[in-house]
mmCIF file of C-alpha atoms in Angstrom:
data_model
loop_
_atom_site.group_PDB
_atom_site.id
_atom_site.type_symbol
_atom_site.label_atom_id
_atom_site.label_comp_id
_atom_site.label_asym_id
_atom_site.label_seq_id
_atom_site.Cartn_x
_atom_site.Cartn_y
_atom_site.Cartn_z
ATOM 1 C CA UNK A 1 -6.826 18.037 5.362
ATOM 2 C CA UNK A 2 -8.685 16.098 2.696
ATOM 3 C CA UNK A 3 -10.024 12.938 4.203
ATOM 4 C CA UNK A 4 -12.707 10.302 4.524
ATOM 5 C CA UNK A 5 -13.746 9.544 8.070
ATOM 6 C CA UNK A 6 -15.655 6.571 9.405
ATOM 7 C CA UNK A 7 -17.209 5.889 12.779
ATOM 8 C CA UNK A 8 -16.977 3.772 14.729
ATOM 9 C CA UNK A 9 -13.603 2.209 13.947
ATOM 10 C CA UNK A 10 -14.429 -0.927 15.894
ATOM 11 C CA UNK A 11 -17.809 -2.378 16.775
ATOM 12 C CA UNK A 12 -18.907 -5.601 18.405
ATOM 13 C CA UNK A 13 -22.625 -6.264 18.341
ATOM 14 C CA UNK A 14 -25.149 -9.085 18.511
ATOM 15 C CA UNK A 15 -27.300 -10.651 15.844
ATOM 16 C CA UNK A 16 -30.343 -8.600 14.976
ATOM 17 C CA UNK A 17 -29.391 -5.338 16.654
ATOM 18 C CA UNK A 18 -29.618 -2.527 14.114
ATOM 19 C CA UNK A 19 -26.490 -0.480 13.600
ATOM 20 C CA UNK A 20 -25.213 2.369 11.468
ATOM 21 C CA UNK A 21 -21.665 3.048 10.347
ATOM 22 C CA UNK A 22 -21.153 6.657 9.373
ATOM 23 C CA UNK A 23 -18.960 7.937 6.567
ATOM 24 C CA UNK A 24 -18.109 11.534 5.797
ATOM 25 C CA UNK A 25 -15.826 13.190 3.241
ATOM 26 C CA UNK A 26 -14.672 16.797 3.019
ATOM 27 C CA UNK A 27 -13.557 16.837 -0.627
ATOM 28 C CA UNK A 28 -16.925 17.706 -2.179
ATOM 29 C CA UNK A 29 -16.838 14.399 -4.047
ATOM 30 C CA UNK A 30 -19.859 13.305 -6.049
ATOM 31 C CA UNK A 31 -19.229 9.602 -5.786
ATOM 32 C CA UNK A 32 -19.166 7.557 -2.584
ATOM 33 C CA UNK A 33 -19.011 3.848 -2.045
ATOM 34 C CA UNK A 34 -18.940 1.129 0.593
ATOM 35 C CA UNK A 35 -16.756 -1.971 0.398
ATOM 36 C CA UNK A 36 -16.284 -4.951 2.620
ATOM 37 C CA UNK A 37 -12.946 -6.708 2.901
ATOM 38 C CA UNK A 38 -12.739 -10.415 3.682
ATOM 39 C CA UNK A 39 -9.639 -12.619 3.692
ATOM 40 C CA UNK A 40 -8.952 -14.143 0.300
ATOM 41 C CA UNK A 41 -11.699 -12.113 -1.361
ATOM 42 C CA UNK A 42 -10.193 -8.661 -1.524
ATOM 43 C CA UNK A 43 -12.623 -5.754 -1.390
ATOM 44 C CA UNK A 44 -16.135 -6.099 -2.740
ATOM 45 C CA UNK A 45 -18.471 -3.221 -3.371
ATOM 46 C CA UNK A 46 -21.679 -3.153 -1.313
ATOM 47 C CA UNK A 47 -23.416 0.037 -2.458
ATOM 48 C CA UNK A 48 -22.441 3.200 -4.195
ATOM 49 C CA UNK A 49 -23.870 6.665 -4.727
ATOM 50 C CA UNK A 50 -23.351 8.919 -7.715
ATOM 51 C CA UNK A 51 -24.791 11.963 -5.957
ATOM 52 C CA UNK A 52 -27.338 13.092 -3.394
ATOM 53 C CA UNK A 53 -30.406 10.828 -3.417
ATOM 54 C CA UNK A 54 -28.822 8.592 -6.098
ATOM 55 C CA UNK A 55 -27.717 5.183 -4.854
ATOM 56 C CA UNK A 56 -27.338 1.760 -6.410
ATOM 57 C CA UNK A 57 -26.354 -1.767 -5.501
ATOM 58 C CA UNK A 58 -22.850 -3.044 -5.829
ATOM 59 C CA UNK A 59 -21.827 -6.679 -5.901
ATOM 60 C CA UNK A 60 -22.841 -7.745 -2.373
ATOM 61 C CA UNK A 61 -25.787 -5.540 -1.269
ATOM 62 C CA UNK A 62 -27.843 -8.141 0.614
ATOM 63 C CA UNK A 63 -28.415 -7.220 4.253
ATOM 64 C CA UNK A 64 -27.324 -3.589 3.854
ATOM 65 C CA UNK A 65 -28.983 -0.237 3.280
ATOM 66 C CA UNK A 66 -27.563 3.161 2.479
ATOM 67 C CA UNK A 67 -28.785 6.702 2.144
ATOM 68 C CA UNK A 68 -27.341 9.881 0.657
ATOM 69 C CA UNK A 69 -29.214 12.866 1.990
ATOM 70 C CA UNK A 70 -26.186 15.147 1.997
ATOM 71 C CA UNK A 71 -23.260 15.183 -0.361
ATOM 72 C CA UNK A 72 -20.661 14.681 2.326
ATOM 73 C CA UNK A 73 -22.300 11.788 4.210
ATOM 74 C CA UNK A 74 -23.008 8.208 3.173
ATOM 75 C CA UNK A 75 -24.029 6.024 6.119
ATOM 76 C CA UNK A 76 -24.163 2.234 5.926
ATOM 77 C CA UNK A 77 -27.085 0.650 7.751
ATOM 78 C CA UNK A 78 -27.400 -2.941 8.887
ATOM 79 C CA UNK A 79 -31.039 -3.396 9.869
ATOM 80 C CA UNK A 80 -30.589 -6.895 11.290
ATOM 81 C CA UNK A 81 -26.921 -7.843 11.384
ATOM 82 C CA UNK A 82 -25.909 -11.478 11.098
ATOM 83 C CA UNK A 83 -22.576 -13.193 11.821
ATOM 84 C CA UNK A 84 -21.751 -13.423 8.102
ATOM 85 C CA UNK A 85 -21.553 -9.630 8.068
ATOM 86 C CA UNK A 86 -18.550 -9.749 10.355
ATOM 87 C CA UNK A 87 -15.994 -7.993 8.218
ATOM 88 C CA UNK A 88 -13.803 -4.956 7.682
ATOM 89 C CA UNK A 89 -15.725 -2.147 6.017
ATOM 90 C CA UNK A 90 -14.318 0.720 3.993
ATOM 91 C CA UNK A 91 -15.962 3.859 2.761
ATOM 92 C CA UNK A 92 -14.488 5.580 -0.276
ATOM 93 C CA UNK A 93 -15.115 8.725 -2.278
ATOM 94 C CA UNK A 94 -14.046 10.110 -5.622
ATOM 95 C CA UNK A 95 -15.003 12.684 -8.183
ATOM 96 C CA UNK A 96 -16.611 9.937 -10.252
ATOM 97 C CA UNK A 97 -15.021 11.403 -13.330
ATOM 98 C CA UNK A 98 -12.595 9.735 -15.689
ATOM 99 C CA UNK A 99 -9.854 10.150 -13.097
ATOM 100 C CA UNK A 100 -11.341 7.505 -10.863
ATOM 101 C CA UNK A 101 -8.899 7.653 -7.978
ATOM 102 C CA UNK A 102 -10.803 6.738 -4.850
ATOM 103 C CA UNK A 103 -9.910 7.947 -1.397
ATOM 104 C CA UNK A 104 -10.528 5.461 1.364
ATOM 105 C CA UNK A 105 -11.495 5.870 4.973
ATOM 106 C CA UNK A 106 -9.559 4.085 7.732
ATOM 107 C CA UNK A 107 -12.002 1.184 7.948
ATOM 108 C CA UNK A 108 -14.522 -0.135 10.476
ATOM 109 C CA UNK A 109 -13.990 -3.566 11.904
ATOM 110 C CA UNK A 110 -17.386 -5.085 12.688
ATOM 111 C CA UNK A 111 -17.962 -8.265 14.661
ATOM 112 C CA UNK A 112 -21.473 -9.706 14.866
ATOM 113 C CA UNK A 113 -21.913 -12.347 17.550
ATOM 114 C CA UNK B 1 -17.132 -10.967 -16.512
ATOM 115 C CA UNK B 2 -14.805 -8.335 -15.193
ATOM 116 C CA UNK B 3 -12.263 -9.649 -12.752
ATOM 117 C CA UNK B 4 -8.808 -9.161 -11.317
ATOM 118 C CA UNK B 5 -6.520 -11.990 -10.301
ATOM 119 C CA UNK B 6 -3.516 -11.730 -8.066
ATOM 120 C CA UNK B 7 -1.981 -15.206 -8.248
ATOM 121 C CA UNK B 8 0.250 -14.855 -5.210
ATOM 122 C CA UNK B 9 -1.519 -14.756 -1.854
ATOM 123 C CA UNK B 10 1.669 -14.312 0.129
ATOM 124 C CA UNK B 11 5.213 -13.379 -0.890
ATOM 125 C CA UNK B 12 8.312 -13.116 1.268
ATOM 126 C CA UNK B 13 11.385 -11.228 0.088
ATOM 127 C CA UNK B 14 14.603 -10.197 1.758
ATOM 128 C CA UNK B 15 15.211 -6.548 2.477
ATOM 129 C CA UNK B 16 17.094 -5.007 -0.429
ATOM 130 C CA UNK B 17 15.889 -7.601 -2.906
ATOM 131 C CA UNK B 18 13.747 -6.766 -5.892
ATOM 132 C CA UNK B 19 10.019 -7.309 -5.898
ATOM 133 C CA UNK B 20 7.397 -8.112 -8.489
ATOM 134 C CA UNK B 21 3.724 -8.577 -7.641
ATOM 135 C CA UNK B 22 1.571 -10.019 -10.350
ATOM 136 C CA UNK B 23 -1.831 -8.796 -11.475
ATOM 137 C CA UNK B 24 -3.969 -10.072 -14.339
ATOM 138 C CA UNK B 25 -7.281 -8.538 -15.312
ATOM 139 C CA UNK B 26 -10.252 -9.380 -17.445
ATOM 140 C CA UNK B 27 -12.082 -6.337 -18.714
ATOM 141 C CA UNK B 28 -14.087 -5.799 -21.848
ATOM 142 C CA UNK B 29 -13.174 -2.204 -22.493
ATOM 143 C CA UNK B 30 -10.109 -0.055 -21.985
ATOM 144 C CA UNK B 31 -9.155 -0.576 -18.360
ATOM 145 C CA UNK B 32 -8.071 1.908 -15.786
ATOM 146 C CA UNK B 33 -5.674 0.100 -13.473
ATOM 147 C CA UNK B 34 -4.620 0.822 -9.932
ATOM 148 C CA UNK B 35 -2.378 -0.522 -7.230
ATOM 149 C CA UNK B 36 -3.260 0.182 -3.608
ATOM 150 C CA UNK B 37 -1.325 -0.642 -0.471
ATOM 151 C CA UNK B 38 -2.818 -1.420 2.913
ATOM 152 C CA UNK B 39 -0.498 -1.277 5.883
ATOM 153 C CA UNK B 40 -1.576 -3.199 8.994
ATOM 154 C CA UNK B 41 -4.564 -1.527 10.618
ATOM 155 C CA UNK B 42 -4.684 1.184 7.992
ATOM 156 C CA UNK B 43 -6.902 2.134 5.092
ATOM 157 C CA UNK B 44 -5.897 1.860 1.463
ATOM 158 C CA UNK B 45 -3.390 4.204 -0.090
ATOM 159 C CA UNK B 46 -3.010 4.637 -3.836
ATOM 160 C CA UNK B 47 0.455 3.659 -5.078
ATOM 161 C CA UNK B 48 -0.023 4.343 -8.761
ATOM 162 C CA UNK B 49 -2.519 4.270 -11.581
ATOM 163 C CA UNK B 50 -2.636 3.754 -15.317
ATOM 164 C CA UNK B 51 -5.180 5.409 -17.580
ATOM 165 C CA UNK B 52 -3.417 5.793 -20.917
ATOM 166 C CA UNK B 53 -0.120 6.730 -22.521
ATOM 167 C CA UNK B 54 3.219 5.410 -21.362
ATOM 168 C CA UNK B 55 2.725 1.831 -20.247
ATOM 169 C CA UNK B 56 5.369 2.116 -17.535
ATOM 170 C CA UNK B 57 4.020 4.205 -14.682
ATOM 171 C CA UNK B 58 5.833 5.490 -11.664
ATOM 172 C CA UNK B 59 4.238 5.717 -8.269
ATOM 173 C CA UNK B 60 5.015 6.682 -4.738
ATOM 174 C CA UNK B 61 7.538 4.975 -2.472
ATOM 175 C CA UNK B 62 9.700 3.889 -5.404
ATOM 176 C CA UNK B 63 7.124 1.570 -6.986
ATOM 177 C CA UNK B 64 6.450 1.214 -10.671
ATOM 178 C CA UNK B 65 4.083 -0.882 -12.755
ATOM 179 C CA UNK B 66 3.934 -1.897 -16.382
ATOM 180 C CA UNK B 67 0.739 -2.275 -18.377
ATOM 181 C CA UNK B 68 0.896 -5.070 -20.939
ATOM 182 C CA UNK B 69 -2.293 -5.207 -22.933
ATOM 183 C CA UNK B 70 -1.314 -8.377 -24.794
ATOM 184 C CA UNK B 71 -0.914 -10.218 -21.512
ATOM 185 C CA UNK B 72 -3.741 -8.446 -19.664
ATOM 186 C CA UNK B 73 -1.279 -7.747 -16.905
ATOM 187 C CA UNK B 74 -0.314 -4.838 -14.691
ATOM 188 C CA UNK B 75 2.546 -6.076 -12.513
ATOM 189 C CA UNK B 76 3.954 -3.999 -9.699
ATOM 190 C CA UNK B 77 7.713 -3.757 -9.198
ATOM 191 C CA UNK B 78 10.237 -2.265 -6.869
ATOM 192 C CA UNK B 79 13.999 -2.609 -7.338
ATOM 193 C CA UNK B 80 14.930 -2.722 -3.655
ATOM 194 C CA UNK B 81 12.441 -3.565 -0.929
ATOM 195 C CA UNK B 82 12.512 -1.876 2.470
ATOM 196 C CA UNK B 83 11.187 -3.402 5.679
ATOM 197 C CA UNK B 84 8.478 -0.724 5.750
ATOM 198 C CA UNK B 85 7.052 -2.115 2.508
ATOM 199 C CA UNK B 86 5.585 -5.072 4.389
ATOM 200 C CA UNK B 87 1.852 -4.716 3.772
ATOM 201 C CA UNK B 88 -0.988 -6.053 1.678
ATOM 202 C CA UNK B 89 -1.164 -4.956 -1.935
ATOM 203 C CA UNK B 90 -4.289 -4.787 -4.031
ATOM 204 C CA UNK B 91 -4.628 -4.478 -7.763
ATOM 205 C CA UNK B 92 -7.888 -2.980 -9.037
ATOM 206 C CA UNK B 93 -9.529 -2.195 -12.355
ATOM 207 C CA UNK B 94 -12.151 0.273 -13.442
ATOM 208 C CA UNK B 95 -13.216 1.866 -16.674
ATOM 209 C CA UNK B 96 -14.519 4.991 -18.273
ATOM 210 C CA UNK B 97 -18.062 5.883 -17.294
ATOM 211 C CA UNK B 98 -18.203 3.123 -14.706
ATOM 212 C CA UNK B 99 -19.217 5.564 -12.021
ATOM 213 C CA UNK B 100 -16.042 4.964 -10.113
ATOM 214 C CA UNK B 101 -16.637 1.292 -9.392
ATOM 215 C CA UNK B 102 -13.435 -0.553 -8.608
ATOM 216 C CA UNK B 103 -13.028 -4.306 -8.973
ATOM 217 C CA UNK B 104 -10.313 -5.573 -6.687
ATOM 218 C CA UNK B 105 -8.059 -8.583 -6.759
ATOM 219 C CA UNK B 106 -7.740 -10.832 -3.749
ATOM 220 C CA UNK B 107 -4.643 -9.096 -2.488
ATOM 221 C CA UNK B 108 -1.020 -10.142 -2.015
ATOM 222 C CA UNK B 109 0.510 -10.018 1.423
ATOM 223 C CA UNK B 110 4.164 -9.026 1.369
ATOM 224 C CA UNK B 111 6.532 -10.001 4.167
ATOM 225 C CA UNK B 112 10.082 -8.625 4.290
ATOM 226 C CA UNK B 113 12.900 -10.588 5.884
ATOM 227 C CA UNK B 114 15.727 -8.655 7.544
#
């Protein structure tokens, strides 16, 4: 089954404790992206990757890091989480071609205390 | 600047009634337009998309949307709403050679009354 998976689905942590949210897709997609969803703001792009070792900032990259060492994986790293990063996070993938349909993971709900 | 506006934060309709969710976009080039649905606790599912051609597009679950370039709108419609349609709906825009970046609206939460 074609899918995007994220782990963990739920995470409660404390300020300053480094964490990683994993994302994996099995569709051989070139393009992967991270979004955060906040009430009243919709989804905003954090980082995206056009291919292995090619990443770039989205609209709200501050406080986040990403890496793309393998095509299928695109982890999101919070080196020193803060309460304003409490949010619902989605990973997405697509072919990156003109048909830009993106496939979304189930989401990771992060709470930073 | 590129943006998407969904003017209605929350809409309530009766089951069986018709539905229209509004979406306005601002985009400098030819837009690619999408509607996604997010059921409670779920990820986003694509309802329909518009790239070119016929401005009335059909999607899954009985939804349709009409692209009106003159009004910069891409409103979502359904003739008869079912209780299972209660969810949050997002309009999004992208464009050719944008590397797949989607710009989302704020979302419209739909409640369905029995």
